[in-house]
Coordinates of C-alpha atoms (C1' of nucleotides) in Angstrom, one line a residue:
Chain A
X12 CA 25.8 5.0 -57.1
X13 CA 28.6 7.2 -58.4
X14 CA 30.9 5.2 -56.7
X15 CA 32.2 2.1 -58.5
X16 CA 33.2 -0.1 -55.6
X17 CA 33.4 -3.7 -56.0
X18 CA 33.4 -4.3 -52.4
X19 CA 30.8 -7.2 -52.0
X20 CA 30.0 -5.9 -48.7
X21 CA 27.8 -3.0 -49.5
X22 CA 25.5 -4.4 -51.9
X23 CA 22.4 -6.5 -51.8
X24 CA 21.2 -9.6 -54.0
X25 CA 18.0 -8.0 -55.1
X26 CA 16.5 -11.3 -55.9
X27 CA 17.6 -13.0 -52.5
X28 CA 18.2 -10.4 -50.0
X29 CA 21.6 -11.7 -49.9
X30 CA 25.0 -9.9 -48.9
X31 CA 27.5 -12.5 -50.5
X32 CA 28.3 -10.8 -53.4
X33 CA 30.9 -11.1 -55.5
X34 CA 32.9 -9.6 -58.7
X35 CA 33.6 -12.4 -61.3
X36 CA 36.6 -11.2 -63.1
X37 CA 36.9 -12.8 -65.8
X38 CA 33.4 -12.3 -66.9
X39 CA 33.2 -8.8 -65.3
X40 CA 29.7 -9.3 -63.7
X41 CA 28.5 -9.6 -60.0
X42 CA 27.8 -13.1 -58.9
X43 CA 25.1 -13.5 -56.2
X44 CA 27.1 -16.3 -53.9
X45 CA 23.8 -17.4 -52.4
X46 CA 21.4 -17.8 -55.4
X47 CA 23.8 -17.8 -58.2
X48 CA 21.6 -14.6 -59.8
X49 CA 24.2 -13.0 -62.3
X50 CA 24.1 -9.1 -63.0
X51 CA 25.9 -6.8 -64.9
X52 CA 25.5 -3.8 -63.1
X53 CA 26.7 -2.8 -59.5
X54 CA 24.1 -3.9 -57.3
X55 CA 24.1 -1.1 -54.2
X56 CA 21.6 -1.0 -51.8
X57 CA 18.5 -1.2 -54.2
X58 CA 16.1 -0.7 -51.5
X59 CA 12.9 -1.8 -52.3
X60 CA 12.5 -5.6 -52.7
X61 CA 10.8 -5.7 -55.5
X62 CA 13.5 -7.3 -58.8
X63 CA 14.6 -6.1 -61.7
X64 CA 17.7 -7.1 -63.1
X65 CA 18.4 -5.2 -66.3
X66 CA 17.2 -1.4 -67.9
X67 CA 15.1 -3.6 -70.1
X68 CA 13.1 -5.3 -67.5
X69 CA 13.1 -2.4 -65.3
X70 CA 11.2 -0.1 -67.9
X71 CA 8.6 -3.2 -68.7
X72 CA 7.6 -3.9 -65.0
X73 CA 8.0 -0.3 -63.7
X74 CA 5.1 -0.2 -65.9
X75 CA 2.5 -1.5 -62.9
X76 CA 4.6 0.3 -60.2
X77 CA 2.8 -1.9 -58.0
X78 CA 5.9 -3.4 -55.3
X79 CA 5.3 -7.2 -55.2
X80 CA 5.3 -6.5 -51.5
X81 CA 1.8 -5.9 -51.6
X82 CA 0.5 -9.2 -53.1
X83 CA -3.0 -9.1 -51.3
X84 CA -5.8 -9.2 -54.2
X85 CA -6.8 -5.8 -54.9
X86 CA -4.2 -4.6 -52.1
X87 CA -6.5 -5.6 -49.5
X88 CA -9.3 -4.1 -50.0
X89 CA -12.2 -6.3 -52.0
X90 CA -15.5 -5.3 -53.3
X91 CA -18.1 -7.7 -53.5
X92 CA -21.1 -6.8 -55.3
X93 CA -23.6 -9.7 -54.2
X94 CA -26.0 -11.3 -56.4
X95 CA -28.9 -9.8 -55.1
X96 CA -27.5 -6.9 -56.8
X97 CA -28.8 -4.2 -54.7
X98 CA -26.6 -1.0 -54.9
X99 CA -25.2 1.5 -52.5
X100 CA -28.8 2.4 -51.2
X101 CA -30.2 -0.9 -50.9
X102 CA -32.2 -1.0 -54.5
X103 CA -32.2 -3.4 -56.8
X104 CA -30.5 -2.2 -59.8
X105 CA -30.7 -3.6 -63.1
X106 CA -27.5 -1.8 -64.4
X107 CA -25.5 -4.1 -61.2
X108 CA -25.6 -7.2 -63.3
X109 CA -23.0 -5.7 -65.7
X110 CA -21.1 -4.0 -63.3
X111 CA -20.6 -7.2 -61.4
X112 CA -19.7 -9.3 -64.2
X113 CA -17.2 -5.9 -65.1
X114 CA -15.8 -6.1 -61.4
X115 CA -15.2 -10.1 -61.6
X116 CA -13.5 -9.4 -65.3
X117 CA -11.2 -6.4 -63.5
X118 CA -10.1 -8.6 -60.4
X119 CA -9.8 -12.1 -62.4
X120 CA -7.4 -10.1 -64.9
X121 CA -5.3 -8.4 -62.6
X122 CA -5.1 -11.5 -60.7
X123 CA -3.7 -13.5 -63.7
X124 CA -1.3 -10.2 -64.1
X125 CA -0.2 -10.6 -60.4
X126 CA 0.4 -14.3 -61.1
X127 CA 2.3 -13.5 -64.2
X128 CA 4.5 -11.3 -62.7
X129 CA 5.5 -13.0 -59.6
X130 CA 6.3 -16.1 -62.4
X131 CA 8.6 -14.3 -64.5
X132 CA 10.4 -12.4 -62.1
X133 CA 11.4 -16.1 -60.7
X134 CA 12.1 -17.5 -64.6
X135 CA 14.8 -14.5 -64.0
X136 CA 16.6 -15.6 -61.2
X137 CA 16.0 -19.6 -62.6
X138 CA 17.2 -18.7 -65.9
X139 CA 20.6 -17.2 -64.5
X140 CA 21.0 -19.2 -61.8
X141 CA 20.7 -22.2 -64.5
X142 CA 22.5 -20.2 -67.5
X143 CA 19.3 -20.7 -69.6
X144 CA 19.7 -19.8 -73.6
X145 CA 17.5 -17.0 -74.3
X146 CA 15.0 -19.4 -76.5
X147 CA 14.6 -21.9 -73.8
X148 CA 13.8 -19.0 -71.4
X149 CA 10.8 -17.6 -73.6
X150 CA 9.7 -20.9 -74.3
X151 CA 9.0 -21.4 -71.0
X152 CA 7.5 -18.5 -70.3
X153 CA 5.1 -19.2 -73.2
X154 CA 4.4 -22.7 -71.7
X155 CA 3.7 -21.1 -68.4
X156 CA 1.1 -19.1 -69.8
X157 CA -0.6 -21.5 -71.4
X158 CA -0.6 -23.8 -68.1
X159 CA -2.0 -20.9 -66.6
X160 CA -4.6 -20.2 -68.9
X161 CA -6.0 -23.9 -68.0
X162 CA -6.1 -23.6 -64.8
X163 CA -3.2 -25.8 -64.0
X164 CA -1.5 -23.7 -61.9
X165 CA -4.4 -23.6 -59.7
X166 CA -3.7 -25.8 -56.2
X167 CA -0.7 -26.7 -58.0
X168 CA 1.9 -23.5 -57.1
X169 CA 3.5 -21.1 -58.9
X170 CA 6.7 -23.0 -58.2
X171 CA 6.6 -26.1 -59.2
X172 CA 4.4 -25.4 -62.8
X173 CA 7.2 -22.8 -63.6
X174 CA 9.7 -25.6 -62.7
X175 CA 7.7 -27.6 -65.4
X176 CA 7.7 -25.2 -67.6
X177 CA 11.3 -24.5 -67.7
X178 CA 11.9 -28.3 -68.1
X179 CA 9.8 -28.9 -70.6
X180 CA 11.2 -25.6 -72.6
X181 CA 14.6 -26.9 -72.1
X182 CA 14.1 -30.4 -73.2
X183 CA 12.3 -28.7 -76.1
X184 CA 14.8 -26.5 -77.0
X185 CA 17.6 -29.1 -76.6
X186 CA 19.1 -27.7 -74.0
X187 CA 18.2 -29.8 -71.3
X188 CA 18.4 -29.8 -67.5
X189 CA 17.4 -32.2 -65.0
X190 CA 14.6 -31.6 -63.1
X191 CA 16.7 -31.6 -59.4
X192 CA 19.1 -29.1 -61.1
X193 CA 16.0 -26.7 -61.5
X194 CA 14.3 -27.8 -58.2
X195 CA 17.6 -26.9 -56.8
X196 CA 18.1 -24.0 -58.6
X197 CA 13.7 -22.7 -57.1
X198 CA 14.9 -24.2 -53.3
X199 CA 12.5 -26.7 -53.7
X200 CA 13.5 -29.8 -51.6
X201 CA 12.0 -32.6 -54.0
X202 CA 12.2 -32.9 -57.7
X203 CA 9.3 -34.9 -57.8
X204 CA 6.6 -32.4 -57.4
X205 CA 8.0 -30.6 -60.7
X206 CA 8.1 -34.1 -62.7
X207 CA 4.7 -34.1 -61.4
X208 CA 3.6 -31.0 -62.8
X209 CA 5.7 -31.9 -65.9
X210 CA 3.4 -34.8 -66.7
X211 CA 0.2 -32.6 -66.4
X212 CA 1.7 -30.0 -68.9
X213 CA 2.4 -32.9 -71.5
X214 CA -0.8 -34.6 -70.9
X215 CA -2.9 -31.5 -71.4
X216 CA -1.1 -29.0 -73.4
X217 CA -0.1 -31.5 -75.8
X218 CA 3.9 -31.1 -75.7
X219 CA 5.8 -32.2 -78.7
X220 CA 8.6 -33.8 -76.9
X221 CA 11.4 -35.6 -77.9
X222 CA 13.6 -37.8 -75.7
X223 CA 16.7 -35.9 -74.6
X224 CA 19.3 -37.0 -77.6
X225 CA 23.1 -37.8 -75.6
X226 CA 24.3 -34.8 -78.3
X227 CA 22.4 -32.4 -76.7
X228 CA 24.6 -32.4 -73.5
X229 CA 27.6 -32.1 -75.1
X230 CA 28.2 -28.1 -75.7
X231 CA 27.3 -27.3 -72.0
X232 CA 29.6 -30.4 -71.0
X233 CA 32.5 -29.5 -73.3
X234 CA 32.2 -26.0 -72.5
X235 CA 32.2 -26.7 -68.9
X236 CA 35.4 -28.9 -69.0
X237 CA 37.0 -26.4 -71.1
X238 CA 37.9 -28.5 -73.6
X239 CA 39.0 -27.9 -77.4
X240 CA 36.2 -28.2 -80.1
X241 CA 38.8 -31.3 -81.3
X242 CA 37.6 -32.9 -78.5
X243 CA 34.2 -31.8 -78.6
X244 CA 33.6 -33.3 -82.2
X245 CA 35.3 -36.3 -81.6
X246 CA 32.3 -37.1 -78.4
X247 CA 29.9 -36.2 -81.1
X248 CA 31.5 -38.9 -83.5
X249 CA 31.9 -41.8 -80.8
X250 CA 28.1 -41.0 -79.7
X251 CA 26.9 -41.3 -83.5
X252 CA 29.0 -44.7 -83.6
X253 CA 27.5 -46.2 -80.4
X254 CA 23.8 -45.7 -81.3
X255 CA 24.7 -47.3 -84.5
X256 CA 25.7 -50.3 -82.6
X257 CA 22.6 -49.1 -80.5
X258 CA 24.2 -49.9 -77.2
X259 CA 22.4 -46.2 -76.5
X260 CA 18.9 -47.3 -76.3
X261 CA 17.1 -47.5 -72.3
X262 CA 20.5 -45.8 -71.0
X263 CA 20.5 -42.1 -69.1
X264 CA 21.2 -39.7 -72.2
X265 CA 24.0 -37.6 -69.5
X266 CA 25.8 -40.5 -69.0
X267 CA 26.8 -41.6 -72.2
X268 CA 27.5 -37.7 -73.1
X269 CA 29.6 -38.2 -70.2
X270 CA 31.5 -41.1 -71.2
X271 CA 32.1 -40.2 -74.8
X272 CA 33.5 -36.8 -73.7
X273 CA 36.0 -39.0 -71.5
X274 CA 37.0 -41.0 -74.2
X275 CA 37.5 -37.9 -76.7
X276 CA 39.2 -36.4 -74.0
X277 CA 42.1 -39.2 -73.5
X278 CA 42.3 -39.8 -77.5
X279 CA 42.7 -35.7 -78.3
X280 CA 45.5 -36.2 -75.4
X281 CA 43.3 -33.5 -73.2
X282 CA 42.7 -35.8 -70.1
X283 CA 39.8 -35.0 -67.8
X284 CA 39.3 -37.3 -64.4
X285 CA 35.8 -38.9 -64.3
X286 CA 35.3 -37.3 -61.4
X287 CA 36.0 -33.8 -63.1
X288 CA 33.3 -35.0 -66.1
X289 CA 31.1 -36.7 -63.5
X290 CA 31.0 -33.5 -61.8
X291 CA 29.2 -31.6 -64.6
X292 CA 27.3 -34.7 -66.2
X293 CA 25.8 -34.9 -62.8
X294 CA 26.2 -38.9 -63.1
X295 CA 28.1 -40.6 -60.5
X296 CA 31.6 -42.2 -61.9
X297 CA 30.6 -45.4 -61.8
X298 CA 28.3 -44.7 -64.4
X299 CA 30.7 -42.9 -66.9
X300 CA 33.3 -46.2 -66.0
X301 CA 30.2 -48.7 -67.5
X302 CA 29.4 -46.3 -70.3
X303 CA 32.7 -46.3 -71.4
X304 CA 33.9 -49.8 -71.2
X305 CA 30.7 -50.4 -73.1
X306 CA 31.8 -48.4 -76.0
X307 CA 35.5 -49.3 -76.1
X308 CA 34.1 -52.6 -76.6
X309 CA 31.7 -51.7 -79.0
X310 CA 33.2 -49.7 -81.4
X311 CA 36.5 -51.3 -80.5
X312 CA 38.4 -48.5 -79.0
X313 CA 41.6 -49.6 -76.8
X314 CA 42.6 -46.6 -74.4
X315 CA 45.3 -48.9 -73.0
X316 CA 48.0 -49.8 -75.5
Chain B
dC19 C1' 47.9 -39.5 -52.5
dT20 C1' 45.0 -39.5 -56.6
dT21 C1' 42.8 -41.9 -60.2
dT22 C1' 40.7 -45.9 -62.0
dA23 C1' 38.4 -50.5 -61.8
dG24 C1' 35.0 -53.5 -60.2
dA25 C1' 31.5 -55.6 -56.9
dC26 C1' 27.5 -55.2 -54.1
dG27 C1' 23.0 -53.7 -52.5
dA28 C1' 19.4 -50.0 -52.5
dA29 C1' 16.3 -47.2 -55.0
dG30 C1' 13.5 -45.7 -58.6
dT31 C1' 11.7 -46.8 -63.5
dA32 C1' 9.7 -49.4 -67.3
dT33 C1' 7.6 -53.5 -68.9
dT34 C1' 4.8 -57.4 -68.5
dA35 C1' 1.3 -60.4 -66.9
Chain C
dT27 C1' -2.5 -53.9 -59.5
dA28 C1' 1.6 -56.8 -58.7
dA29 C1' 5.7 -59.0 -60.2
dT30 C1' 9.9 -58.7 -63.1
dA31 C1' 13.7 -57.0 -65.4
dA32 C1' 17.0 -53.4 -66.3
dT33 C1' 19.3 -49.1 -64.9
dT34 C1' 21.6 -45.9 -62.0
dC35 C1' 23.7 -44.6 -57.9
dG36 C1' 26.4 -44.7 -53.5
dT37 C1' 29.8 -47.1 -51.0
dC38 C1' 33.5 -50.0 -50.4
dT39 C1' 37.8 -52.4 -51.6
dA40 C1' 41.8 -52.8 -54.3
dA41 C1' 45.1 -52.0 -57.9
dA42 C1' 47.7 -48.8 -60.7
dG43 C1' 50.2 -44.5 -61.4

DNA sequence: CTTTAGACGAAGTATTA
DNA sequence: TAATAATTCGTCTAAAG
């Protein structure tokens, strides 16, 4: 520990297992090349393979020390107290009745514990991995529990209800994400079984959900494309235009983002390629080249003279 | 050689009967 | 439930820079 080396080599992702470990300059934090978990401190042989990934987190889950290794209910070992309730000796014992419904109580809380952990040790890695906004990340944990608490993680997986979760919470928050970037993001091979999940959360938890608004893509975007804020507020003024001509309405909220940020980019005279702005719209050029001739012609914008 | 433009069919979605 | 209309995407060709 003592020694500072920022030789990838040596350490370990303690989220993936993984060796490919790099030092990000510029940000001066270590990138995990495999799952994309972000950490400040010097990752060096951890050991156990249990997570934590700051002090903070350490101190609350330490709390249990329970490794996550052992995930068998009640570490293997389960009491059952039948419902003849007879005790040690074979009597029938009035006093049973309590202790059984005590026992259930005991497991079917440290159950929901167990499941709570495993869940938000994953939001970790997904909320790096996906750069999540600290709101959208405890929104989603809140979501989770409350999907938990009826029952609809149940048969369901922890995986693709947290996926939901995280969706939701970022759609909420106005920060959204597509559900493959997040199935991607849980090595999940199919999107669908979150959008699934998704529409179980809304129908029974009662999700106040607004569409995704073209605007909300546009700090990620622009920050992505390291663009000026000229450029940023000049996407947010051409969006505001088109959906006054409402040329917006029925179309992918990305890929009008997309092409407005193209067209601020070529009038601020800070050119991006579609395929750069494709890239992180996650829209195919093809759509940003309709978007955009659609709103040159709306609003009358000629990027040709 | 790279970027942009446009056409076509495939796939998934929303709307309507 | 089935048919339909609109949207997005991937691929291909071609022109422009």
């Amino acid at each position: 520990m003592a020694n500072s080396e920022k030789d990838a080599g040596e350490m370990v992702c303690p989220a993936c297992g993984s060796r490919e470990i790099v030092f990000d300059e510029e940000r001066g934090e270590y990138v995990c090349e495999k799952c994309g978990l972000v950490n400040e401190e010097p990752v060096i042989d951890p050991g156990p393979e249990w997570r934590h990934f700051n002090s903070d987190q350490r101190q609350r889950r330490s709390r249990t020390g329970e490794p996550a290794k052992v995930r068998l209910p009640d570490k293997g070992l389960s009491t059952i107290i039948d419902r003849e309730l007879r005790d040690s000796s074979g009597r029938k014992n009035p006093h049973m009745q309590r202790l059984r419904t005590w026992d259930n109580r005991i497991k079917a809380s440290s159950s929901r514990e167990r499941n709570f952990q495993q869940a938000f040790q994953e939001l970790e890695v997904l909320a790096s991995k996906l750069q999540l906004p600290e709101p959208a990340k405890e929104r989603a944990a809140a979501i989770y529990r409350k999907a938990y608490e009826k029952g609809i993680v149940r048969g369901r997986g922890i995986e693709s209800v947290l996926g939901a979760a995280v969706f939701a919470a970022c759609k909420e928050t106005r920060h959204p994400r597509t559900a493959r970037e997040i199935a991607e993001a849980l090595n999940m091979p199919d999107e669908n079984e979150i959008l699934r999940a998704y529409r179980v959360l809304q129908r029974k938890l009662g999700l106040n959900q607004r569409p995704t608004e073209p605007s909300d893509h546009l700090p990620r975007f622009a920050s992505k494309l390291n663009v000026s804020e000229d450029v940023e507020a000049k996407a947010q003024e051409i969006i505001e235009k088109a959906k006054e001509k409402g040329i917006t309405v029925g179309k992918g909220p990305a890929g009008i983002a997309a092409a407005a940020l193209y067209i601020a980019c070529i009038l601020e005279g800070e050119r991006r390629t579609q395929r750069e702005i494709a890239e992180v719209a996650k829209v195919t050029e093809v759509t940003i080249r309709n978007r955009y001739k659609e709103i040159c012609e709306a609003l009358g914008i000629d990027l040709h003279p």
